[in-house]
Amino acid sequence: MVDDTDPKGTKQKASRRDFLKAGLLSGAAVAASAGAARAAGEPLITEIQDWNRYLGDGVDVAPYGTPSEFEAHVVRRDVPWLTADPVSSINFTPLHELDGIITPNGLCFERHHGGTAVINPADHRLMIHGLVDTPLVFTMEDLKRFPRENRVYFLECAANGGMEWRGSQLNGCQFTHGMIHCVVYTGVPLRYLLEEAGVKTTGKWLLAEGADSAAMTRSIPMEKALDDCLVAFKMNGEALRPEQGYPLRLCVPGWEGNMWVKWLRRLEVGDEPWAQREETSKYTDLLANGKARRHTFMMEVKSVITSPSPQVPVTHGKGPLVISGLAWSGGGTISRVDVTIDGGRTWQPARIDGPSLPKALHRFYLDINWDGSEMLLQSRAMDDQGLVQPTKNELRAARGENSIYHNNGIQTWHVNNDGVVENVEVS
Amino acid sequence: MLKFPKSAAVAVLGLTLLSTPSWAEGDAVAGEKVFKKCSACHAVGDGAKHKVGPELNNTFGRIAGTAEGYKYSNPMIAAGEGGLVWDDATLAEYLANPKGMIKGTKMAFAGLKKDDEIANVLAYLKTFSQGEAASAPAAEEPADAAPVEAADSTPAVSTEPAPAMVVEASKGAFGLGRVAMPEEIAAWDIDIRPDGMGLPEGKGTVAEGDPIFAEKCAVCHGDFGEGAGRWPVLAGGQDTLTRERPEKTIGSYWPYLSTVFDYVRRAMPFGDARSLSDDDVYALTAYLLYLNDVVTEEDFELSNENFSSIRLPNEENFIADDRLSEPHYAKGVEPCMSECKPGPVEITARAQILDVTPDGEGDESTGGGID
């Protein structure tokens, strides 16, 4: 742990530069070996390699498997200056290294307000009370006897991109867009639990509370609670990770990640919202005129190109290039993603590949033949509600620069002749 | 709050007095009182875990920045790698002026200004350092007198079986779960609404809140709620909401006082949640009103009786979600596909100029944060 913290920054700097250098070198190596191949062939092929000769590990070496040692750089990372203390902080999903739409459990970004609670599932209880016919307590065993569902949803922190309101600041989509993940949840529809307790007709709001040391709370409209919320205990088929709320979390599809209360222990039914800290002093959007929007629950239509991006430059030179990215909307499915390579003068539709599920990440590609000239890459998503992802300047014109939350503006990456990528803004 | 029995602390103190003449004037019992200033962020004693700061068992003789599982600042780790080992002299220097000794330390505490307080708190901490006790040349005492042993000998608290609960089954469609008992609901239902629903009986004055704030809160939030480091600022900031750097405090931004009481009671002090009495929370809330000039008299008393009559200045400035009325979300507009901009596109801002990506040393934001 201690080792992790200290040289993190410096290691990273070395790794990114090494990566660039390595890219250039391997390009040169390929060229050289191509030349040599005419004479003797590529040694990786003509010579017997160690892994081709000697035995590898047996089946029990890693009872719970981990990624290849060559993928050790693919990790969540934080931005130390953002918060006062890592116990109440956030880290970021390495979107630039991932593909498809599912985030591996160990790479899902973390946001805690009082650290990760450690709870034995046998000691966990979920209480429903307030404006109900019968206040109830459930054990984990009880919950697993209700009919359950599997749903793929993205979870995005409302502050994703919050550092970019005043201009380009962080060089990497991990940092500009990495407060998001998307997994398949297994859980019980919240409405089954509420029906079991019997919500009174005056019950219009629900307060969800976590069992962690922050006892995190959010008010949720009853209409949403009865619509598509889940009380989940599995992610990607296995138990929730501790940092994602083990043993139980709330899923509030398409809405602010902060509402997806982890370590869920209490649901109170009431007739009004509770105005908790996380829905008044935080997660309210200050506008230029000094007014602040509250209850801005839905995450808006958004997209980002994940590769190339500052952490994954183009190292192969001109020719075929896969431009890859993610799009999502809290309003439903993504109906179209357009990509521009000239900073927004000309757009072409990208290809969405893989499942297109409501309130889930969508993967898009644009396969181009790069001529090696400079590019200004952008993506623009549209959802099935007809909403189009705005530019950052459109957002600023409407809201000012102090909103922190809900920055879904179009991201621009500048790719120079060498393939190096930078986070920029354009006219 | 501390589980460690005082008698054991005193017993070990005897050992340390023999072994460490130069700083031995410290009084461990007095040091326990001094430690209250530290306990907002540090735990020590049996079962102590890291809080905002590392747990402090076995600090003496430890290389700086090496308590297992705690995420130290880079400068603290560097100090340890540079050979800093915690002993009387180094700890005394550090506690007198943490940031002066280790620039960039995460410890927000300003420092202990009195030498006797330092000596006493060191004597107290020493009672939790096994290595120190074990290394004491106390021939007449068996090594068994080490503090862990003493702590182990305290009687376990929860040996009595819990009384049998009368469990009433759910009457819902599935018949799953059981009926929650009133005592259980009362134990967990601590939320408070702006209309005052949920407020417990109790009261506290500004003057009573002042010393509680100084002891429990000021280490992170500053003596006057001005905030230390990146910890939240609690007071001031009026008329800044339309400026380039708005200061969102209880007085300048928060809409309801109930949120202050609710949040302090559920989550503060950071790392020691639910440790304040209801009267303490009333007193702290009153003190925060005073810091924010909402009340002006030190003898102002806040209670469940007058709570709902207090309004915060910014309540009127919160509005409903009207994002979809913004011009860029106008429906039915087909996005432009070609010749969308008149000429070549210019770069207007670059991330590299700021160089705040966590990539090297000395990263520091110049732009917005995530709050």
PDB file of C-alpha atoms in Angstrom, chain A residues 1-2 5-6 8-10 12-13 16 77-79 81-82 84-88 90 113 125 127 129 134-138 142 145-147 162-163 166 168-171 175 179 196 207 209 213-215 217 265-266 268 271-277 280-282 284 286 288-298 300 336 338 342-347 349 380 382 385 387-388 390 394-395 398-399 402 404-406 408 414 422-427, chain B residues 51-52 65-67 69-72 74 77 81 106 170 172-180 184-185 188-195 197 230-232 241-246 248 253-256 259 262-263 266-267 270 273-274 314 316-324 326-329 331 333-354 356-361 363-371:
ATOM      1  CA  MET A   1       0.000   0.000   0.000  1.00  0.00           C
ATOM      2  CA  VAL A   2       2.722   2.394   0.972  1.00  0.00           C
ATOM      3  CA  THR A   5       1.203   5.876  -2.944  1.00  0.00           C
ATOM      4  CA  ASP A   6       4.623   7.329  -3.106  1.00  0.00           C
ATOM      5  CA  LYS A   8       2.766   6.648  -8.172  1.00  0.00           C
ATOM      6  CA  GLY A   9       3.055   9.951  -9.917  1.00  0.00           C
ATOM      7  CA  THR A  10       6.659   9.577 -10.941  1.00  0.00           C
ATOM      8  CA  GLN A  12       3.311   7.086 -14.182  1.00  0.00           C
ATOM      9  CA  LYS A  13       5.280   9.861 -15.782  1.00  0.00           C
ATOM     10  CA  ARG A  16       3.843   7.290 -20.244  1.00  0.00           C
ATOM     11  CA  ARG A  77      -5.757   6.024 -10.371  1.00  0.00           C
ATOM     12  CA  ASP A  78      -6.579   9.095  -8.318  1.00  0.00           C
ATOM     13  CA  VAL A  79      -5.824  12.784  -8.561  1.00  0.00           C
ATOM     14  CA  TRP A  81      -4.996  17.332  -5.237  1.00  0.00           C
ATOM     15  CA  LEU A  82      -8.735  16.910  -5.727  1.00  0.00           C
ATOM     16  CA  ALA A  84      -8.424  16.444   1.365  1.00  0.00           C
ATOM     17  CA  ASP A  85      -7.983  12.793   2.181  1.00  0.00           C
ATOM     18  CA  PRO A  86      -8.085   9.458   0.297  1.00  0.00           C
ATOM     19  CA  VAL A  87     -10.682   8.104   2.732  1.00  0.00           C
ATOM     20  CA  SER A  88     -13.231  10.552   1.373  1.00  0.00           C
ATOM     21  CA  ILE A  90     -12.420   9.262  -5.704  1.00  0.00           C
ATOM     22  CA  HIS A 113     -17.300   9.412   1.830  1.00  0.00           C
ATOM     23  CA  ARG A 125     -29.638  -5.923   7.617  1.00  0.00           C
ATOM     24  CA  MET A 127     -34.710  -1.995   7.048  1.00  0.00           C
ATOM     25  CA  HIS A 129     -39.836   1.865   7.471  1.00  0.00           C
ATOM     26  CA  THR A 134     -45.469  -2.820   8.044  1.00  0.00           C
ATOM     27  CA  PRO A 135     -41.874  -1.796   8.754  1.00  0.00           C
ATOM     28  CA  LEU A 136     -39.622  -4.700   7.792  1.00  0.00           C
ATOM     29  CA  VAL A 137     -36.098  -5.983   8.327  1.00  0.00           C
ATOM     30  CA  PHE A 138     -34.441  -8.248   5.759  1.00  0.00           C
ATOM     31  CA  ASP A 142     -34.246 -13.042   2.841  1.00  0.00           C
ATOM     32  CA  ARG A 145     -35.411 -15.364  -1.917  1.00  0.00           C
ATOM     33  CA  PHE A 146     -37.145 -12.604  -3.895  1.00  0.00           C
ATOM     34  CA  PRO A 147     -37.332 -12.965  -7.692  1.00  0.00           C
ATOM     35  CA  GLY A 162     -16.099  18.453 -13.064  1.00  0.00           C
ATOM     36  CA  MET A 163     -12.485  19.555 -13.292  1.00  0.00           C
ATOM     37  CA  ARG A 166     -13.037  26.177 -16.684  1.00  0.00           C
ATOM     38  CA  SER A 168      -8.887  21.665 -20.431  1.00  0.00           C
ATOM     39  CA  GLN A 169      -7.114  20.554 -17.324  1.00  0.00           C
ATOM     40  CA  LEU A 170      -6.350  16.840 -17.178  1.00  0.00           C
ATOM     41  CA  ASN A 171      -4.525  14.918 -19.878  1.00  0.00           C
ATOM     42  CA  PHE A 175      -9.174  11.582 -15.512  1.00  0.00           C
ATOM     43  CA  MET A 179     -15.821   8.420 -12.941  1.00  0.00           C
ATOM     44  CA  GLU A 196     -43.755  -6.304   0.752  1.00  0.00           C
ATOM     45  CA  LEU A 207     -34.509   7.966   1.729  1.00  0.00           C
ATOM     46  CA  GLU A 209     -28.963   5.159   3.656  1.00  0.00           C
ATOM     47  CA  SER A 213     -19.120   5.632   8.552  1.00  0.00           C
ATOM     48  CA  ALA A 214     -20.577   8.444   6.445  1.00  0.00           C
ATOM     49  CA  ALA A 215     -24.068   6.879   6.673  1.00  0.00           C
ATOM     50  CA  THR A 217     -28.069   9.286   2.356  1.00  0.00           C
ATOM     51  CA  ARG A 265     -29.053  -0.684   5.124  1.00  0.00           C
ATOM     52  CA  ARG A 266     -32.123   1.532   5.366  1.00  0.00           C
ATOM     53  CA  GLU A 268     -37.379   5.226   4.735  1.00  0.00           C
ATOM     54  CA  ASP A 271     -43.891  12.489   1.920  1.00  0.00           C
ATOM     55  CA  GLU A 272     -41.091  14.990   1.205  1.00  0.00           C
ATOM     56  CA  PRO A 273     -37.384  14.922   0.344  1.00  0.00           C
ATOM     57  CA  TRP A 274     -34.989  15.074   3.284  1.00  0.00           C
ATOM     58  CA  ALA A 275     -32.551  17.755   2.028  1.00  0.00           C
ATOM     59  CA  GLN A 276     -29.548  15.729   3.085  1.00  0.00           C
ATOM     60  CA  ARG A 277     -26.007  17.018   2.759  1.00  0.00           C
ATOM     61  CA  THR A 280     -28.034  20.410  -0.825  1.00  0.00           C
ATOM     62  CA  SER A 281     -24.446  21.437  -0.153  1.00  0.00           C
ATOM     63  CA  LYS A 282     -23.230  18.870  -2.707  1.00  0.00           C
ATOM     64  CA  THR A 284     -26.521  20.852  -6.593  1.00  0.00           C
ATOM     65  CA  LEU A 286     -24.504  26.440  -9.085  1.00  0.00           C
ATOM     66  CA  ALA A 288     -23.738  31.899 -13.171  1.00  0.00           C
ATOM     67  CA  ASN A 289     -26.527  33.977 -11.624  1.00  0.00           C
ATOM     68  CA  GLY A 290     -25.979  32.516  -8.158  1.00  0.00           C
ATOM     69  CA  LYS A 291     -29.035  30.265  -8.308  1.00  0.00           C
ATOM     70  CA  ALA A 292     -28.456  26.547  -7.875  1.00  0.00           C
ATOM     71  CA  ARG A 293     -30.357  23.682  -9.429  1.00  0.00           C
ATOM     72  CA  ARG A 294     -31.252  20.854  -7.102  1.00  0.00           C
ATOM     73  CA  HIS A 295     -32.517  17.337  -7.757  1.00  0.00           C
ATOM     74  CA  THR A 296     -30.700  17.199 -11.084  1.00  0.00           C
ATOM     75  CA  PHE A 297     -30.911  13.438 -10.928  1.00  0.00           C
ATOM     76  CA  MET A 298     -30.562  12.280 -14.546  1.00  0.00           C
ATOM     77  CA  GLU A 300     -27.337  13.517 -19.597  1.00  0.00           C
ATOM     78  CA  ARG A 336     -26.264   7.606 -32.946  1.00  0.00           C
ATOM     79  CA  ASP A 338     -20.963  11.094 -34.814  1.00  0.00           C
ATOM     80  CA  ASP A 342     -11.286  18.176 -37.945  1.00  0.00           C
ATOM     81  CA  GLY A 343     -12.575  19.726 -34.724  1.00  0.00           C
ATOM     82  CA  GLY A 344     -16.227  19.760 -35.693  1.00  0.00           C
ATOM     83  CA  ARG A 345     -16.330  21.081 -39.271  1.00  0.00           C
ATOM     84  CA  THR A 346     -17.268  17.717 -40.749  1.00  0.00           C
ATOM     85  CA  TRP A 347     -18.876  14.763 -38.972  1.00  0.00           C
ATOM     86  CA  PRO A 349     -21.576   8.541 -38.140  1.00  0.00           C
ATOM     87  CA  ARG A 380     -21.129  13.591 -30.306  1.00  0.00           C
ATOM     88  CA  MET A 382     -27.579  11.357 -29.458  1.00  0.00           C
ATOM     89  CA  GLN A 385     -35.141  10.858 -26.424  1.00  0.00           C
ATOM     90  CA  LEU A 387     -31.211  14.835 -26.966  1.00  0.00           C
ATOM     91  CA  VAL A 388     -27.885  15.742 -28.580  1.00  0.00           C
ATOM     92  CA  PRO A 390     -23.850  19.776 -26.321  1.00  0.00           C
ATOM     93  CA  GLU A 394     -22.941  25.717 -25.073  1.00  0.00           C
ATOM     94  CA  LEU A 395     -22.976  24.393 -21.508  1.00  0.00           C
ATOM     95  CA  ALA A 398     -26.233  28.211 -20.238  1.00  0.00           C
ATOM     96  CA  ARG A 399     -24.718  27.516 -16.814  1.00  0.00           C
ATOM     97  CA  ASN A 402     -19.205  26.893 -11.390  1.00  0.00           C
ATOM     98  CA  ILE A 404     -19.039  21.256 -10.959  1.00  0.00           C
ATOM     99  CA  TYR A 405     -21.592  18.556 -11.765  1.00  0.00           C
ATOM    100  CA  HIS A 406     -23.210  17.371 -15.010  1.00  0.00           C
ATOM    101  CA  ASN A 408     -21.454  16.356 -20.526  1.00  0.00           C
ATOM    102  CA  HIS A 414      -5.600  16.990 -30.463  1.00  0.00           C
ATOM    103  CA  GLU A 422      -3.518  16.235 -25.853  1.00  0.00           C
ATOM    104  CA  ASN A 423      -6.711  17.416 -24.140  1.00  0.00           C
ATOM    105  CA  VAL A 424      -7.633  20.720 -25.807  1.00  0.00           C
ATOM    106  CA  GLU A 425     -10.560  23.016 -26.441  1.00  0.00           C
ATOM    107  CA  VAL A 426     -11.363  24.483 -29.827  1.00  0.00           C
ATOM    108  CA  SER A 427     -12.990  27.530 -31.359  1.00  0.00           C
TER     109      SER A 427
ATOM    110  CA  LYS B  51      -8.721   6.948  10.668  1.00  0.00           C
ATOM    111  CA  VAL B  52      -7.882  10.190   8.931  1.00  0.00           C
ATOM    112  CA  GLY B  65       5.661   6.698   6.952  1.00  0.00           C
ATOM    113  CA  THR B  66       5.597   2.925   7.396  1.00  0.00           C
ATOM    114  CA  ALA B  67       2.458   2.020   9.402  1.00  0.00           C
ATOM    115  CA  GLY B  69      -2.001  -0.029   5.277  1.00  0.00           C
ATOM    116  CA  TYR B  70      -1.976   3.729   5.776  1.00  0.00           C
ATOM    117  CA  LYS B  71      -1.704   6.007   2.766  1.00  0.00           C
ATOM    118  CA  TYR B  72       0.932   8.565   3.693  1.00  0.00           C
ATOM    119  CA  ASN B  74       4.913  11.480  -0.309  1.00  0.00           C
ATOM    120  CA  ILE B  77       7.423   8.497   3.060  1.00  0.00           C
ATOM    121  CA  GLU B  81      13.353   6.686   3.508  1.00  0.00           C
ATOM    122  CA  LYS B 106      -1.125  15.377   5.357  1.00  0.00           C
ATOM    123  CA  SER B 170     -43.732 -10.203   7.299  1.00  0.00           C
ATOM    124  CA  GLY B 172     -46.419  -9.197   2.538  1.00  0.00           C
ATOM    125  CA  ALA B 173     -46.983 -11.207  -0.618  1.00  0.00           C
ATOM    126  CA  PHE B 174     -43.721 -13.084  -0.247  1.00  0.00           C
ATOM    127  CA  GLY B 175     -43.786 -13.351   3.529  1.00  0.00           C
ATOM    128  CA  LEU B 176     -40.077 -12.586   3.586  1.00  0.00           C
ATOM    129  CA  GLY B 177     -38.298 -10.526   6.214  1.00  0.00           C
ATOM    130  CA  ARG B 178     -39.671  -9.743   9.634  1.00  0.00           C
ATOM    131  CA  VAL B 179     -41.376  -6.818  11.286  1.00  0.00           C
ATOM    132  CA  ALA B 180     -38.952  -4.115  12.432  1.00  0.00           C
ATOM    133  CA  GLU B 184     -34.634  -0.894  15.981  1.00  0.00           C
ATOM    134  CA  ILE B 185     -36.229   1.846  13.921  1.00  0.00           C
ATOM    135  CA  TRP B 188     -31.285   3.771  12.851  1.00  0.00           C
ATOM    136  CA  ASP B 189     -33.790   6.506  12.022  1.00  0.00           C
ATOM    137  CA  ILE B 190     -31.613   9.567  12.671  1.00  0.00           C
ATOM    138  CA  ASP B 191     -32.539  11.692   9.659  1.00  0.00           C
ATOM    139  CA  ILE B 192     -33.877  15.190  10.080  1.00  0.00           C
ATOM    140  CA  ARG B 193     -35.900  17.160   7.562  1.00  0.00           C
ATOM    141  CA  PRO B 194     -36.076  20.902   6.981  1.00  0.00           C
ATOM    142  CA  ASP B 195     -39.502  20.964   8.668  1.00  0.00           C
ATOM    143  CA  MET B 197     -39.175  16.117  11.550  1.00  0.00           C
ATOM    144  CA  ARG B 230      -8.615  20.929   1.320  1.00  0.00           C
ATOM    145  CA  TRP B 231     -11.008  20.177   4.175  1.00  0.00           C
ATOM    146  CA  PRO B 232     -14.334  21.945   3.834  1.00  0.00           C
ATOM    147  CA  LEU B 241     -21.676  32.602  -5.376  1.00  0.00           C
ATOM    148  CA  THR B 242     -21.515  34.602  -8.596  1.00  0.00           C
ATOM    149  CA  ARG B 243     -17.750  35.047  -8.479  1.00  0.00           C
ATOM    150  CA  GLU B 244     -15.061  33.093 -10.260  1.00  0.00           C
ATOM    151  CA  ARG B 245     -14.233  31.157  -7.070  1.00  0.00           C
ATOM    152  CA  PRO B 246     -17.441  30.711  -5.092  1.00  0.00           C
ATOM    153  CA  LYS B 248     -19.921  27.429  -0.638  1.00  0.00           C
ATOM    154  CA  TYR B 253     -24.816  28.233   0.266  1.00  0.00           C
ATOM    155  CA  TRP B 254     -26.562  25.592   2.363  1.00  0.00           C
ATOM    156  CA  PRO B 255     -30.350  25.988   2.157  1.00  0.00           C
ATOM    157  CA  TYR B 256     -31.388  24.376   5.455  1.00  0.00           C
ATOM    158  CA  THR B 259     -28.833  19.465   7.073  1.00  0.00           C
ATOM    159  CA  ASP B 262     -28.337  15.774  10.443  1.00  0.00           C
ATOM    160  CA  TYR B 263     -24.895  15.554   8.858  1.00  0.00           C
ATOM    161  CA  ARG B 266     -24.576  11.027  11.298  1.00  0.00           C
ATOM    162  CA  ALA B 267     -21.024  11.468  10.005  1.00  0.00           C
ATOM    163  CA  PHE B 270     -14.739  12.334  10.488  1.00  0.00           C
ATOM    164  CA  ALA B 273     -19.133   9.101  13.641  1.00  0.00           C
ATOM    165  CA  ARG B 274     -22.043   8.932  16.093  1.00  0.00           C
ATOM    166  CA  ASN B 314     -29.435  31.119   0.722  1.00  0.00           C
ATOM    167  CA  GLU B 316     -34.428  30.998  -1.715  1.00  0.00           C
ATOM    168  CA  ASN B 317     -31.727  30.472  -4.335  1.00  0.00           C
ATOM    169  CA  PHE B 318     -32.349  26.808  -5.043  1.00  0.00           C
ATOM    170  CA  ILE B 319     -34.411  26.024  -8.120  1.00  0.00           C
ATOM    171  CA  ALA B 320     -35.858  22.945  -9.778  1.00  0.00           C
ATOM    172  CA  ASP B 321     -34.085  20.987 -12.505  1.00  0.00           C
ATOM    173  CA  ASP B 322     -34.747  22.879 -15.742  1.00  0.00           C
ATOM    174  CA  ARG B 323     -31.842  21.555 -17.794  1.00  0.00           C
ATOM    175  CA  LEU B 324     -34.043  20.405 -20.624  1.00  0.00           C
ATOM    176  CA  GLU B 326     -31.546  24.939 -22.204  1.00  0.00           C
ATOM    177  CA  PRO B 327     -31.231  25.954 -25.873  1.00  0.00           C
ATOM    178  CA  HIS B 328     -28.857  23.125 -26.828  1.00  0.00           C
ATOM    179  CA  TYR B 329     -31.474  20.564 -25.815  1.00  0.00           C
ATOM    180  CA  LYS B 331     -35.922  19.028 -29.656  1.00  0.00           C
ATOM    181  CA  VAL B 333     -32.845  19.931 -34.294  1.00  0.00           C
ATOM    182  CA  GLU B 334     -30.824  17.731 -36.604  1.00  0.00           C
ATOM    183  CA  PRO B 335     -27.140  18.117 -35.748  1.00  0.00           C
ATOM    184  CA  CYS B 336     -24.893  19.632 -38.406  1.00  0.00           C
ATOM    185  CA  MET B 337     -22.796  17.121 -40.391  1.00  0.00           C
ATOM    186  CA  SER B 338     -20.745  19.208 -42.824  1.00  0.00           C
ATOM    187  CA  GLU B 339     -19.293  22.718 -43.086  1.00  0.00           C
ATOM    188  CA  CYS B 340     -20.383  23.232 -39.488  1.00  0.00           C
ATOM    189  CA  LYS B 341     -17.711  25.833 -38.808  1.00  0.00           C
ATOM    190  CA  PRO B 342     -16.660  28.616 -41.194  1.00  0.00           C
ATOM    191  CA  GLY B 343     -12.902  28.007 -41.347  1.00  0.00           C
ATOM    192  CA  PRO B 344     -10.136  25.846 -39.907  1.00  0.00           C
ATOM    193  CA  VAL B 345     -10.690  25.128 -36.207  1.00  0.00           C
ATOM    194  CA  GLU B 346      -8.318  26.800 -33.734  1.00  0.00           C
ATOM    195  CA  ILE B 347      -7.114  25.366 -30.429  1.00  0.00           C
ATOM    196  CA  THR B 348      -8.175  27.728 -27.642  1.00  0.00           C
ATOM    197  CA  ALA B 349      -6.964  25.869 -24.532  1.00  0.00           C
ATOM    198  CA  ARG B 350      -4.513  23.079 -23.804  1.00  0.00           C
ATOM    199  CA  ALA B 351      -4.243  20.810 -20.783  1.00  0.00           C
ATOM    200  CA  GLN B 352      -0.454  20.734 -20.996  1.00  0.00           C
ATOM    201  CA  ILE B 353      -0.153  24.378 -20.075  1.00  0.00           C
ATOM    202  CA  LEU B 354      -1.628  23.649 -16.651  1.00  0.00           C
ATOM    203  CA  VAL B 356      -1.845  19.155 -13.331  1.00  0.00           C
ATOM    204  CA  THR B 357      -2.387  15.626 -14.581  1.00  0.00           C
ATOM    205  CA  PRO B 358      -1.143  13.329 -11.801  1.00  0.00           C
ATOM    206  CA  ASP B 359       1.990  12.490 -13.619  1.00  0.00           C
ATOM    207  CA  GLY B 360       4.770  14.106 -11.682  1.00  0.00           C
ATOM    208  CA  GLU B 361       5.676  15.837  -8.470  1.00  0.00           C
ATOM    209  CA  ASP B 363       0.796  18.548  -8.927  1.00  0.00           C
ATOM    210  CA  GLU B 364      -1.587  21.235  -7.905  1.00  0.00           C
ATOM    211  CA  SER B 365      -4.884  22.313  -9.278  1.00  0.00           C
ATOM    212  CA  THR B 366      -5.349  25.725 -10.731  1.00  0.00           C
ATOM    213  CA  GLY B 367      -8.792  24.990 -12.041  1.00  0.00           C
ATOM    214  CA  GLY B 368     -12.005  23.528 -10.731  1.00  0.00           C
ATOM    215  CA  GLY B 369     -12.305  20.619  -8.340  1.00  0.00           C
ATOM    216  CA  ILE B 370     -14.965  18.016  -7.728  1.00  0.00           C
ATOM    217  CA  ASP B 371     -16.036  19.464  -4.400  1.00  0.00           C
TER     218      ASP B 371
END
